[in-house]
PDB file of C-alpha atoms and ligand atoms in Angstrom:
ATOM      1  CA  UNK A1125     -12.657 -40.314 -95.061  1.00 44.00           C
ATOM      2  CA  UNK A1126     -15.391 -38.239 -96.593  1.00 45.00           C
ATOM      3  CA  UNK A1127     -16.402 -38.144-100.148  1.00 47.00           C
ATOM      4  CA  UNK A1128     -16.288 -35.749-102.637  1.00 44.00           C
ATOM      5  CA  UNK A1129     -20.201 -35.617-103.653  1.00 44.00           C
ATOM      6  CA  UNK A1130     -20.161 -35.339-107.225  1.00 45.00           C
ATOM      7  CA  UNK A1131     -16.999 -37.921-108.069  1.00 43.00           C
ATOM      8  CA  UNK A1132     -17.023 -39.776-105.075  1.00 43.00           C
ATOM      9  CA  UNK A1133     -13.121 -39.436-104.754  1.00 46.00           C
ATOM     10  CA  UNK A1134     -11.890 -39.234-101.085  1.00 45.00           C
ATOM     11  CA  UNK A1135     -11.377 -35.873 -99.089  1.00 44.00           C
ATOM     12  CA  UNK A1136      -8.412 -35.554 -96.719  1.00 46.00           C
ATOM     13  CA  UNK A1137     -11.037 -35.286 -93.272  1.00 48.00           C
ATOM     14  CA  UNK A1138      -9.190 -33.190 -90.774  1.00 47.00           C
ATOM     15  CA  UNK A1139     -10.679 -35.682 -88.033  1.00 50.00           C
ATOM     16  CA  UNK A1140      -8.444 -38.317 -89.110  1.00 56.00           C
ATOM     17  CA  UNK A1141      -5.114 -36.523 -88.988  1.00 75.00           C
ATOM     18  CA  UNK A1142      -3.331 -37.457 -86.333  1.00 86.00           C
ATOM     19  CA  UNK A1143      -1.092 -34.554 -84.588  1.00 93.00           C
ATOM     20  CA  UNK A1144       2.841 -34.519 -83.201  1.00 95.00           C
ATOM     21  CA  UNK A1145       2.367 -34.893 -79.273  1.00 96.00           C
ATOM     22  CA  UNK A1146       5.130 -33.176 -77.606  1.00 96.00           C
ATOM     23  CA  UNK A1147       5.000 -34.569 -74.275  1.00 96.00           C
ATOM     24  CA  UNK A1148       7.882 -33.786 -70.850  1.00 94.00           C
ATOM     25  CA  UNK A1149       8.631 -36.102 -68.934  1.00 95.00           C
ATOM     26  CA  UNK A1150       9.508 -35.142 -65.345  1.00 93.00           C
ATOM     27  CA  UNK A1151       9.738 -35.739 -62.003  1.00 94.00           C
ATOM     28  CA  UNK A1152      12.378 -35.702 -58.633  1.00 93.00           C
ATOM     29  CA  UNK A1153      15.841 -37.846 -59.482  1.00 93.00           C
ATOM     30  CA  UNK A1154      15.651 -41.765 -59.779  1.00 95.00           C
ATOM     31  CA  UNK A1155      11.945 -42.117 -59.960  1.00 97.00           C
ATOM     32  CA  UNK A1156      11.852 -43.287 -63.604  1.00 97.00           C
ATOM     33  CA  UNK A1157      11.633 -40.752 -65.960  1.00 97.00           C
ATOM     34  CA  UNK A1158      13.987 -42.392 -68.256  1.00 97.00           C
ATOM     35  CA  UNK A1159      12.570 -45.730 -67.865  1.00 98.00           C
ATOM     36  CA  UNK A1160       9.255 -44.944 -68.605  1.00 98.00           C
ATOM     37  CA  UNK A1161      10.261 -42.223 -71.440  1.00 98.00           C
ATOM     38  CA  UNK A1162      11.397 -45.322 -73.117  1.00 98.00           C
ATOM     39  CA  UNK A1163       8.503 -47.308 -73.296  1.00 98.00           C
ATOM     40  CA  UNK A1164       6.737 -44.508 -74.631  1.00 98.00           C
ATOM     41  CA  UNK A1165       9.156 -43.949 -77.057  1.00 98.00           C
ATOM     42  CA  UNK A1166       8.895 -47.524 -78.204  1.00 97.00           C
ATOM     43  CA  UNK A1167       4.985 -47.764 -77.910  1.00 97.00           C
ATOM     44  CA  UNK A1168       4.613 -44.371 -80.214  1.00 97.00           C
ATOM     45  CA  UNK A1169       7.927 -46.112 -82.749  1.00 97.00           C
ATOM     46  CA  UNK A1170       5.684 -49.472 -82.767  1.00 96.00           C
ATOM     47  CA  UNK A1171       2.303 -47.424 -83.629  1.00 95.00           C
ATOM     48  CA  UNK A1172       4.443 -46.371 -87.059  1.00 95.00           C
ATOM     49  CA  UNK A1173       4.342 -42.797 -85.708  1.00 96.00           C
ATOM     50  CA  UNK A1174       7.832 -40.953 -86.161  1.00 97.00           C
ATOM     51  CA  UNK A1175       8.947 -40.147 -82.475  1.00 98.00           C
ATOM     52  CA  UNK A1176      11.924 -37.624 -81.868  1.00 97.00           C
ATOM     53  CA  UNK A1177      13.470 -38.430 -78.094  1.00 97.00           C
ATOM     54  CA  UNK A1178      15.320 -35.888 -76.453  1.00 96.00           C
ATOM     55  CA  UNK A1179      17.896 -36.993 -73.298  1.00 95.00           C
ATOM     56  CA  UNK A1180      17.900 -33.679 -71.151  1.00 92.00           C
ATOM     57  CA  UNK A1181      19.683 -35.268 -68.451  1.00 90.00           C
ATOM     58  CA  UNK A1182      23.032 -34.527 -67.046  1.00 87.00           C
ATOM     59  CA  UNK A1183      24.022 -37.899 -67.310  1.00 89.00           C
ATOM     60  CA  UNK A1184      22.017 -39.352 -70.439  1.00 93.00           C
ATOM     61  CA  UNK A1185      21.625 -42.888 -70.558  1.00 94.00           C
ATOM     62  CA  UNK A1186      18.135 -42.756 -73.252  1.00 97.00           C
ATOM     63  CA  UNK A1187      20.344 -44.256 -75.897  1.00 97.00           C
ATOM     64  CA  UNK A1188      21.224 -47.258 -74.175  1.00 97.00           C
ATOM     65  CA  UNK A1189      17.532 -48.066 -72.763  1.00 97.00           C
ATOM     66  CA  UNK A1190      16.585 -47.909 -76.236  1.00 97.00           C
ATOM     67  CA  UNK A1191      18.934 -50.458 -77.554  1.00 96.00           C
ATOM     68  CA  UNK A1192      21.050 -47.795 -79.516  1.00 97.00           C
ATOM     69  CA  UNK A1193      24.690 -48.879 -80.718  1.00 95.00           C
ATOM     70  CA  UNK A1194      26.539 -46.619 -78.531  1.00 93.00           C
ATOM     71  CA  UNK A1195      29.312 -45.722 -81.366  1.00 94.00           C
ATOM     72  CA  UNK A1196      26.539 -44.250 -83.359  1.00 92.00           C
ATOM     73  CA  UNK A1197      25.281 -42.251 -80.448  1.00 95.00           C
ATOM     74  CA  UNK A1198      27.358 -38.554 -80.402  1.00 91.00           C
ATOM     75  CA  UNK A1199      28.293 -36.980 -77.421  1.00 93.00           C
ATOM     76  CA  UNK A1200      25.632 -34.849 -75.371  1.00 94.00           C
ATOM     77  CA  UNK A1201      25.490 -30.894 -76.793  1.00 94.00           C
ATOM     78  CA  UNK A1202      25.995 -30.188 -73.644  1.00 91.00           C
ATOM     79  CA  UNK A1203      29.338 -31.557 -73.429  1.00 92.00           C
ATOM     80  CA  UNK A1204      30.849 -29.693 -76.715  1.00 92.00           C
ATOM     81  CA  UNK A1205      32.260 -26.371 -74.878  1.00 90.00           C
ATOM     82  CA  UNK A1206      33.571 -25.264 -77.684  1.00 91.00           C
ATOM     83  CA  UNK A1207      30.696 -25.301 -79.957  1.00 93.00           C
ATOM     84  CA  UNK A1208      28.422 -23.675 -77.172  1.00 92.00           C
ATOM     85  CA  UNK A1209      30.834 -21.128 -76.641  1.00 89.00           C
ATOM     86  CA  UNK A1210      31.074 -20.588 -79.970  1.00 91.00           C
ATOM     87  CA  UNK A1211      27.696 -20.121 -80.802  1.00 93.00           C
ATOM     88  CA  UNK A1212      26.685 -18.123 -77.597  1.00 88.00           C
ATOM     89  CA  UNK A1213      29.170 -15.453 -78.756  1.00 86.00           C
ATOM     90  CA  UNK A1214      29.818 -14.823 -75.550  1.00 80.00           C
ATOM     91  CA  UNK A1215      31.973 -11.933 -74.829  1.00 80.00           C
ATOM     92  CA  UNK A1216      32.384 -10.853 -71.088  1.00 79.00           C
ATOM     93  CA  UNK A1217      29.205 -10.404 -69.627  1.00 79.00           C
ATOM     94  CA  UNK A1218      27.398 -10.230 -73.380  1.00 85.00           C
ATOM     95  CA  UNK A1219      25.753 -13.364 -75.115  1.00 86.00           C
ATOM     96  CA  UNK A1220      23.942 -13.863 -78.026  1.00 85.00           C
ATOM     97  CA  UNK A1221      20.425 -14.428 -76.620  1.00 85.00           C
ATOM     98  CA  UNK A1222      19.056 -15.951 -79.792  1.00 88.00           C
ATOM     99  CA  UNK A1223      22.220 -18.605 -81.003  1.00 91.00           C
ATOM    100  CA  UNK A1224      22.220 -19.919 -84.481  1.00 93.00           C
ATOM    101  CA  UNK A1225      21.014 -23.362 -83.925  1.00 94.00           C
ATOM    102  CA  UNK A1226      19.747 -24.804 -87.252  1.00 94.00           C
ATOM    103  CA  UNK A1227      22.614 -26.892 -88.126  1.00 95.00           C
ATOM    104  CA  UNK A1228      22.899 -29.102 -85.068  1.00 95.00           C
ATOM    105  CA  UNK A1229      20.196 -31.653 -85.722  1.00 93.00           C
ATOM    106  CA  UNK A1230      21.788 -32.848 -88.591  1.00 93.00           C
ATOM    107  CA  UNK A1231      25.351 -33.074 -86.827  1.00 93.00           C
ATOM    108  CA  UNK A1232      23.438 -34.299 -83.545  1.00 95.00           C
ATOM    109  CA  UNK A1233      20.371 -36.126 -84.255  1.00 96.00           C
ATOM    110  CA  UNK A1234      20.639 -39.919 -84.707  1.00 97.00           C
ATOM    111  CA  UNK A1235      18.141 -42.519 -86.412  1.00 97.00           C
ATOM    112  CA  UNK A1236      17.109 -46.151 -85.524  1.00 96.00           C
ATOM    113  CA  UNK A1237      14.197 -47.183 -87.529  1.00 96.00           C
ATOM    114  CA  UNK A1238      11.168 -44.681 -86.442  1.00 97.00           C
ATOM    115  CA  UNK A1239      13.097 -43.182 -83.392  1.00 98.00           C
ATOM    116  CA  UNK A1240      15.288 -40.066 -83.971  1.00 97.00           C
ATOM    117  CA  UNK A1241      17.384 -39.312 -80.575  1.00 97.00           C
ATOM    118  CA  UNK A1242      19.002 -35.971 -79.720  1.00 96.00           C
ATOM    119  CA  UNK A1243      21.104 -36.318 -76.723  1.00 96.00           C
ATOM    120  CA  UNK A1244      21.104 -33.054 -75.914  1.00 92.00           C
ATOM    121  CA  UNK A1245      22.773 -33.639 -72.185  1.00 91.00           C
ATOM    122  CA  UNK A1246      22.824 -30.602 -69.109  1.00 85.00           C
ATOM    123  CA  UNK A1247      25.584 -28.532 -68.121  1.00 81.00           C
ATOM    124  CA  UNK A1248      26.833 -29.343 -65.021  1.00 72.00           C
ATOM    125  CA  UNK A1249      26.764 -26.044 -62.912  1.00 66.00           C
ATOM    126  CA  UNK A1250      30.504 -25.898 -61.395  1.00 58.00           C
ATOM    127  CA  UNK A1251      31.366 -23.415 -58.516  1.00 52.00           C
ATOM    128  CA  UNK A1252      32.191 -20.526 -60.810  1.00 54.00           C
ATOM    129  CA  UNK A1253      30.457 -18.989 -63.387  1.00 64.00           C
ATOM    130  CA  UNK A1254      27.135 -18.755 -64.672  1.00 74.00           C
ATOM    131  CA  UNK A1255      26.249 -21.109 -67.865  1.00 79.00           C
ATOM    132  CA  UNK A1256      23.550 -18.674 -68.989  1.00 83.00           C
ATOM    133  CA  UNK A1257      25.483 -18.204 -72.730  1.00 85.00           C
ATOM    134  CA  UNK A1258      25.961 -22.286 -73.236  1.00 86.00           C
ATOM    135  CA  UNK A1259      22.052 -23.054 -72.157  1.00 86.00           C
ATOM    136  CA  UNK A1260      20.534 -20.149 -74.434  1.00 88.00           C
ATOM    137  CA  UNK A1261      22.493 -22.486 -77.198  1.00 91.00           C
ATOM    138  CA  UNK A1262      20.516 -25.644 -75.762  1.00 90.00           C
ATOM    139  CA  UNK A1263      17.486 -23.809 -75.076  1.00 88.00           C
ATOM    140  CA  UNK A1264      17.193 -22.898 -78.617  1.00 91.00           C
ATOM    141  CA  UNK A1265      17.997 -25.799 -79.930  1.00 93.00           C
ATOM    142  CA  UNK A1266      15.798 -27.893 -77.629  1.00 91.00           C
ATOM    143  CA  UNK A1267      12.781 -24.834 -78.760  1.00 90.00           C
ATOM    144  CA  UNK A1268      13.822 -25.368 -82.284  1.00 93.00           C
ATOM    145  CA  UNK A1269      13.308 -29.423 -81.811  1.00 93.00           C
ATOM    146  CA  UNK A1270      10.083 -28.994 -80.266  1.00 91.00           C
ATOM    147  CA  UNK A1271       8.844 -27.071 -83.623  1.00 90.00           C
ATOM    148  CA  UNK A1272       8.563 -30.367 -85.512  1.00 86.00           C
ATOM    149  CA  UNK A1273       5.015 -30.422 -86.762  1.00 87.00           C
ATOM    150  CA  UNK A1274       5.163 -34.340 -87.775  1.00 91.00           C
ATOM    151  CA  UNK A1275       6.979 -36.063 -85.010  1.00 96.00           C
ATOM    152  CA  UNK A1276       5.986 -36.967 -81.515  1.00 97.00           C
ATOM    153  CA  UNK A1277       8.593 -35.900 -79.137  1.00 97.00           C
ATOM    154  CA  UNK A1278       9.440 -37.524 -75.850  1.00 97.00           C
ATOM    155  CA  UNK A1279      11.143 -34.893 -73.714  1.00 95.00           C
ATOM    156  CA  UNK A1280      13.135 -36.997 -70.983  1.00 94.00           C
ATOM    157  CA  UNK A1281      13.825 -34.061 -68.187  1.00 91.00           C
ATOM    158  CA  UNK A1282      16.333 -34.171 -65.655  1.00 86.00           C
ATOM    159  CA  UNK A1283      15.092 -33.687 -62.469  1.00 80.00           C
ATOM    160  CA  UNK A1284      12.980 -30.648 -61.248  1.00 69.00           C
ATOM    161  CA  UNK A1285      12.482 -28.320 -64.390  1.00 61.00           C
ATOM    162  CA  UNK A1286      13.414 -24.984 -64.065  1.00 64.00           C
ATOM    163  CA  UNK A1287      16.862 -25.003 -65.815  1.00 59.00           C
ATOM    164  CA  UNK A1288      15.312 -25.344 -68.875  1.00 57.00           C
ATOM    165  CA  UNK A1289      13.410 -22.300 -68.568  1.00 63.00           C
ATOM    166  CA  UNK A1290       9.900 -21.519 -68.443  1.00 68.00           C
ATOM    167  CA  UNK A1291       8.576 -20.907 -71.848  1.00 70.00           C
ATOM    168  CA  UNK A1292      10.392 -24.530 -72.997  1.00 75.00           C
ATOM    169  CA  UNK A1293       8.438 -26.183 -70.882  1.00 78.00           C
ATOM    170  CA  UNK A1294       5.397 -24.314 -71.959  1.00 80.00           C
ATOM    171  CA  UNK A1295       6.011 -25.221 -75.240  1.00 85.00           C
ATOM    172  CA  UNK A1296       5.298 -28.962 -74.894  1.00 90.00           C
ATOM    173  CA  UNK A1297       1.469 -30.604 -74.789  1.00 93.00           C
ATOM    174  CA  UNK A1298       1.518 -32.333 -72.093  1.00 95.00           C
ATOM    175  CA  UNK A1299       3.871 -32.895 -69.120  1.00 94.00           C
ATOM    176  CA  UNK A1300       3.765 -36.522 -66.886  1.00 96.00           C
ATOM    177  CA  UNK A1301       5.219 -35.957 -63.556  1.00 96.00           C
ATOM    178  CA  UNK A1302       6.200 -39.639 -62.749  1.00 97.00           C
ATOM    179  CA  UNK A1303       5.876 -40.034 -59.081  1.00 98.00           C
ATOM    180  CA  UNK A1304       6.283 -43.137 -56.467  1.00 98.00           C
ATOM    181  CA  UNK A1305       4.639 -43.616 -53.556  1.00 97.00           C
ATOM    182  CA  UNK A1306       7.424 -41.867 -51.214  1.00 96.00           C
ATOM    183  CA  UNK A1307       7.061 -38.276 -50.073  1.00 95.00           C
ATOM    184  CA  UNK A1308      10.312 -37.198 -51.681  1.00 93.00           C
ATOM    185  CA  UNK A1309       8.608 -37.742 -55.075  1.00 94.00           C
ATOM    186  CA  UNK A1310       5.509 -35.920 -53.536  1.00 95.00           C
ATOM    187  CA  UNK A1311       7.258 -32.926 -53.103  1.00 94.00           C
ATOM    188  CA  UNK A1312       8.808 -32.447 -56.272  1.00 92.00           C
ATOM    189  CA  UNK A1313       5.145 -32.955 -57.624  1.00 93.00           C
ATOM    190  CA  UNK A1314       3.834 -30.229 -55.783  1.00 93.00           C
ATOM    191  CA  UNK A1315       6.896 -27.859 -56.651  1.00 90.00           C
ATOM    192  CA  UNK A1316       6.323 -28.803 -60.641  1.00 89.00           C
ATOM    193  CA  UNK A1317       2.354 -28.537 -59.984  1.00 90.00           C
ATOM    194  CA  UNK A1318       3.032 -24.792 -58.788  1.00 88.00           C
ATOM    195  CA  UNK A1319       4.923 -24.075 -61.714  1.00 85.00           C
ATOM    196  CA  UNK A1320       2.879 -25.413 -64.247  1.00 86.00           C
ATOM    197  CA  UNK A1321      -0.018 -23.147 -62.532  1.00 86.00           C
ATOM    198  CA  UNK A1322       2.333 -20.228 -63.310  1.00 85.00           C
ATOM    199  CA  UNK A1323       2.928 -21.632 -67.091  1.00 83.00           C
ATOM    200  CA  UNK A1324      -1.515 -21.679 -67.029  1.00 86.00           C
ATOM    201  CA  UNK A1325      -0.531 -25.538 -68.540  1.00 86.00           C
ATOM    202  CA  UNK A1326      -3.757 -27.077 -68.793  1.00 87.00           C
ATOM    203  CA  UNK A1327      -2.339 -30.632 -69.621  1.00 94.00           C
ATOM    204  CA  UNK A1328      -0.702 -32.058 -66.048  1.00 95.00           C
ATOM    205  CA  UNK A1329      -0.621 -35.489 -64.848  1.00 97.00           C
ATOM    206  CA  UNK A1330       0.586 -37.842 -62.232  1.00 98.00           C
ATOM    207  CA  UNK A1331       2.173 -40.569 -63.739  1.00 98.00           C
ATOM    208  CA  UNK A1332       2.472 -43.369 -60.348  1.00 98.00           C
ATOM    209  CA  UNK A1333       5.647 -45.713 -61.126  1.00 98.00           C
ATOM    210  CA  UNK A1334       6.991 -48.197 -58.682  1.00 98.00           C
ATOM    211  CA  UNK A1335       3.516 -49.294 -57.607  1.00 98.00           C
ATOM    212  CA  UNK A1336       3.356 -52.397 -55.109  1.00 97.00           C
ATOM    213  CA  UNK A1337      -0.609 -52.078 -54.602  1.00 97.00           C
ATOM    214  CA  UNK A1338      -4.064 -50.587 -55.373  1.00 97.00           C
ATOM    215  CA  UNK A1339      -3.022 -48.445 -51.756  1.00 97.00           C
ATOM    216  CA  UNK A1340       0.403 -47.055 -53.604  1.00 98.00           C
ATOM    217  CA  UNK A1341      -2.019 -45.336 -56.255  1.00 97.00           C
ATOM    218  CA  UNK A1342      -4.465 -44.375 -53.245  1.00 98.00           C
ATOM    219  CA  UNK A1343      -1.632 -42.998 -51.635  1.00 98.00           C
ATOM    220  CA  UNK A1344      -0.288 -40.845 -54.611  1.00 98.00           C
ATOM    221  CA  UNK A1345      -3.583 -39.775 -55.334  1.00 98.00           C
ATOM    222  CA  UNK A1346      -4.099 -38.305 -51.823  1.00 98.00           C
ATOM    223  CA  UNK A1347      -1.012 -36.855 -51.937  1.00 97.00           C
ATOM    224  CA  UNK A1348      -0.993 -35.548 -54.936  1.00 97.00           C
ATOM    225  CA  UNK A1349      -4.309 -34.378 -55.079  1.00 96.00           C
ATOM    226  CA  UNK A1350      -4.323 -36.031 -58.691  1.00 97.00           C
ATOM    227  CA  UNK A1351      -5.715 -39.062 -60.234  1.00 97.00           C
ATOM    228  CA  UNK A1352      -2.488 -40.697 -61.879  1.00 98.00           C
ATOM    229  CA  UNK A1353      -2.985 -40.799 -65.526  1.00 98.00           C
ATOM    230  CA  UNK A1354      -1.540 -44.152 -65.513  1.00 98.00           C
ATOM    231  CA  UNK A1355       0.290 -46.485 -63.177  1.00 98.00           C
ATOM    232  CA  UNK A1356       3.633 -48.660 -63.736  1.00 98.00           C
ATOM    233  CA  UNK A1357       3.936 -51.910 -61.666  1.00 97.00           C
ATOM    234  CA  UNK A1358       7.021 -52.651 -59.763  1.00 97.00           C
ATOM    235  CA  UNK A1359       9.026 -54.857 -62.213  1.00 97.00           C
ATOM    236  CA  UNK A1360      12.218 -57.205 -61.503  1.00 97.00           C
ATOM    237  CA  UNK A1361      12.342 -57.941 -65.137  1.00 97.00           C
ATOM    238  CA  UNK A1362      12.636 -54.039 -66.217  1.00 98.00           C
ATOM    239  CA  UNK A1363      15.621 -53.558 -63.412  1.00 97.00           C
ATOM    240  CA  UNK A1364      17.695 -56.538 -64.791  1.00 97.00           C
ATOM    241  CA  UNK A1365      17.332 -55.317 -68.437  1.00 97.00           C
ATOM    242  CA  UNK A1366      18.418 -52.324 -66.812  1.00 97.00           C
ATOM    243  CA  UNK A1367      21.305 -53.937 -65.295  1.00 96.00           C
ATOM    244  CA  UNK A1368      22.006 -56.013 -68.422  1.00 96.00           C
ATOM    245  CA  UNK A1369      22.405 -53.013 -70.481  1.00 95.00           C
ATOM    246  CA  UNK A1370      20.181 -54.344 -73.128  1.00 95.00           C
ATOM    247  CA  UNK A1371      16.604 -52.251 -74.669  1.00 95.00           C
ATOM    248  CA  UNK A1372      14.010 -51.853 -72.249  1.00 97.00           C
ATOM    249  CA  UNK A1373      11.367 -52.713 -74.478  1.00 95.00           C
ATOM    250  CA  UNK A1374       9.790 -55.854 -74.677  1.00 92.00           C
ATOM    251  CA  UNK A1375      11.460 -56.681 -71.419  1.00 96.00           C
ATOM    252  CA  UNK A1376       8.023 -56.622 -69.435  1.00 97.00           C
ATOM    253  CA  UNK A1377       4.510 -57.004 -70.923  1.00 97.00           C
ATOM    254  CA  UNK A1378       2.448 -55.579 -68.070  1.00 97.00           C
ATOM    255  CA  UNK A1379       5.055 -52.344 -68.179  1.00 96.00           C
ATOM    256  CA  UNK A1380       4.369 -52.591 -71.710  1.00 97.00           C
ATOM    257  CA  UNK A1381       0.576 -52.488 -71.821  1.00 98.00           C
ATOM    258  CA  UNK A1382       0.748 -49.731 -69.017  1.00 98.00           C
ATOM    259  CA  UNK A1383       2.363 -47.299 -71.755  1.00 98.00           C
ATOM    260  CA  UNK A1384       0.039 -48.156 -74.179  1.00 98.00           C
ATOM    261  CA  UNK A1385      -3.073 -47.462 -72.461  1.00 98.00           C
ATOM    262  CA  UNK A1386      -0.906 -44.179 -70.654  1.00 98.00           C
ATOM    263  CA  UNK A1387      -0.403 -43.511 -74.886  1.00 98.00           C
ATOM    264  CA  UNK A1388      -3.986 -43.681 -75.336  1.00 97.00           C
ATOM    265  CA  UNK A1389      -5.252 -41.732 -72.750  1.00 97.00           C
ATOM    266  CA  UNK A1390      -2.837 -38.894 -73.970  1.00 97.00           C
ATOM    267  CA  UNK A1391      -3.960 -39.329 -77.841  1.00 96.00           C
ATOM    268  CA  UNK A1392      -7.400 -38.888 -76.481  1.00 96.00           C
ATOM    269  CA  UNK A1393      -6.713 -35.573 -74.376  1.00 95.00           C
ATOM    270  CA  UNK A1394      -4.864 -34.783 -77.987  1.00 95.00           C
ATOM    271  CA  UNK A1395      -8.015 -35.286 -79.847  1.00 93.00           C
ATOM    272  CA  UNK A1396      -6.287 -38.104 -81.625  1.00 90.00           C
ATOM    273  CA  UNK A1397      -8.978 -40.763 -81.081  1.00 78.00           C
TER     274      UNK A1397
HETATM  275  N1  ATP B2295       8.807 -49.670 -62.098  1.00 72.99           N
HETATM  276  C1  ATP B2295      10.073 -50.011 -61.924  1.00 72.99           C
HETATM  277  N2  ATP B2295      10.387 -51.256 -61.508  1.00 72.99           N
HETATM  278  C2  ATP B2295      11.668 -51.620 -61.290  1.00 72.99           C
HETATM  279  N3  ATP B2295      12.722 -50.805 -61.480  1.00 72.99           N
HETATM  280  C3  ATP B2295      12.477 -49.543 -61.902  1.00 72.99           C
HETATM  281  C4  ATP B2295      11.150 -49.088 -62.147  1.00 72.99           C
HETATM  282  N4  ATP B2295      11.219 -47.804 -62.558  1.00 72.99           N
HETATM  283  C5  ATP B2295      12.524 -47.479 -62.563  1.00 72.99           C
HETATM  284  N5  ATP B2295      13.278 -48.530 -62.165  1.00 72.99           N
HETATM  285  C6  ATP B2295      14.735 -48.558 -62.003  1.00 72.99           C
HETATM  286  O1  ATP B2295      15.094 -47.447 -61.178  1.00 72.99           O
HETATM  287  C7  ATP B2295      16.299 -46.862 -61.624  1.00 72.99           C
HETATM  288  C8  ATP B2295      16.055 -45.380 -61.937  1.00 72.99           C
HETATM  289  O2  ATP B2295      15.185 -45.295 -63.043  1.00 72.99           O
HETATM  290  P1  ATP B2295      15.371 -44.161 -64.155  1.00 72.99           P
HETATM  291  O3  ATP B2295      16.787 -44.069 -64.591  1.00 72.99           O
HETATM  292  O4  ATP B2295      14.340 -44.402 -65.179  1.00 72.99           O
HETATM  293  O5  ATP B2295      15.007 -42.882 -63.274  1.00 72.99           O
HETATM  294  P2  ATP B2295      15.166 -41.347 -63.677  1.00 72.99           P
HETATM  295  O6  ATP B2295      14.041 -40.630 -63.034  1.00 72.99           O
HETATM  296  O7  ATP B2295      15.315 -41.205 -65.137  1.00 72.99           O
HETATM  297  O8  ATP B2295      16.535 -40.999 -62.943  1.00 72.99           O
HETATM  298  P3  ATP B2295      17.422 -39.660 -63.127  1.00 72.99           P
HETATM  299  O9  ATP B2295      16.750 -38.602 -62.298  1.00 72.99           O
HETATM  300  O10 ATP B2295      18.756 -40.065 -62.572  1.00 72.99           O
HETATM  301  O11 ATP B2295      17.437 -39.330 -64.575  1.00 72.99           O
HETATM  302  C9  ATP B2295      16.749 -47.668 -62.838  1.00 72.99           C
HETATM  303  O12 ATP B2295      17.681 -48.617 -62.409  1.00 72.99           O
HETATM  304  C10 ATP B2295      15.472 -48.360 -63.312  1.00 72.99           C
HETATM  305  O13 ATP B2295      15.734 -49.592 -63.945  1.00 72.99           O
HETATM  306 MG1   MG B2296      16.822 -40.272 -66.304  1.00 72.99          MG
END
């Protein structure tokens, strides 16, 4: 805090305000997007910061890795046809390219303590039909979310990232790829890498998860042409809180101390320090 010079009363200092990170989570299917989108989640609610977590995936399961009570926890957006439709205006081949969206947090958002969660879902492309109308609705919505100028927001992606369109992505700080050491994982890597050289994002890192040994991150970073960011140990205890059903966090220290210090690196690159 500075000083005010002639009554010595303290100045807001813009160096200690700490600004909303809105960080995306992605990555290729299974690799642990959601797992590690919850310790982040936790590590940012346990800092006293105000985190909003979005569930982008097709089959959201964010609620239950953060110990929400599933009856409080609404249906994905995704999932309410009617209301998409609705709101698209969708008439033939016409759509409302700019849906009214405002309204939805407060039908869709829920609270636990420091963590707001949106399950905001992904429509499942059938055979027939484009679902342009329905995801202009969620795109809005999810563009609208990532507005909020005081909360952090975790953005847990389903795999690969172009259904959410380009300038969504774009809008977030910074994007983790999480990655194992497989080449499957690899490859998604490179395909987001490409894209975010498209977007001209500045902020894009490696995340290594699933790591046996100091070769795993050697592996990842040869492969990936990227220094991962931060690394996540291969954990029995996270799987069987997995299994269990029950929060994620506090279920493994090391996992645990591996999102703080991935938390830090990011509030650094945020000029949060
Ligand atoms: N480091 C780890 N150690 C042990 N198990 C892990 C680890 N990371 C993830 N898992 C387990 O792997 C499975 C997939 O993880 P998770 O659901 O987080 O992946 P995801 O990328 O979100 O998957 P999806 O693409 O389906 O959304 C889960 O059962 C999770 O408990
Ligand atoms: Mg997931």
């Amino acid at each position: 805090m500075r000083r005010r010079p002639e009554t010595g009363r303290s100045l807001p200092d813009s160096r200690c305000r700490v600004k909303a990170m809105k960080i995306a989570v992605c990555g290729k299917g299974g690799v642990g997007k959601s797992t590690i989108s919850a310790f982040l989640i936790s590590t940012l609610a346990g800092r006293g910061r105000k985190v909003l977590a979005i569930d982008a995936d097709p089959s959201p399961h964010l609620a239950r890795l953060l110990g929400f009570n599933p009856e409080q926890v609404p249906e994905p957006v995704a999932s309410m046809t009617g209301l998409l439709q609705e709101r698209s205006g969708r008439d033939g081949p016409f759509y409302n390219m700019n849906p009214r969206v405002s309204d939805l947090p407060e039908k869709f958002l829920v609270k636990n303590g420091n963590i707001s969660l949106m399950v905001l879902g992904a429509i499942q492309q059938g055979g027939a039909g484009c679902a342009c109308a329905e995801n202009a609705v969620l795109r809005n919505l999810l563009n609208m979310l990532l507005l909020s100028p005081d909360e952090d927001v975790i953005l847990d992606m389903e795999a690969g990232v172009e259904h959410l369109g380009r300038g969504t992505i774009a809008a977030t700080d910074h994007i983790l790829m999480v990655v194992q050491p497989y080449r499957g994982s690899i490859e998604t890597a490179a395909k987001i890498k490409s894209l975010a050289k498209d977007l001209d994002i500045k902020s894009l890192h490696v995340v290594a998860n699933n790591v046996h040994d100091q070769e795993d991150i050697r592996f990842i970073q040869r492969e990936t042409g990227m220094t991962p960011l931060a690394s996540f140990c291969s954990s029995d205890s996270v799987r069987m809180a997995e299994r269990d059903g029950s929060p994620l966090a506090g279920s493994d220290r090391a996992f645990a101390e591996s999102a703080e210090k991935l938390i830090a690196k990011l509030e650094k690159l945020h000029g949060n320090d």
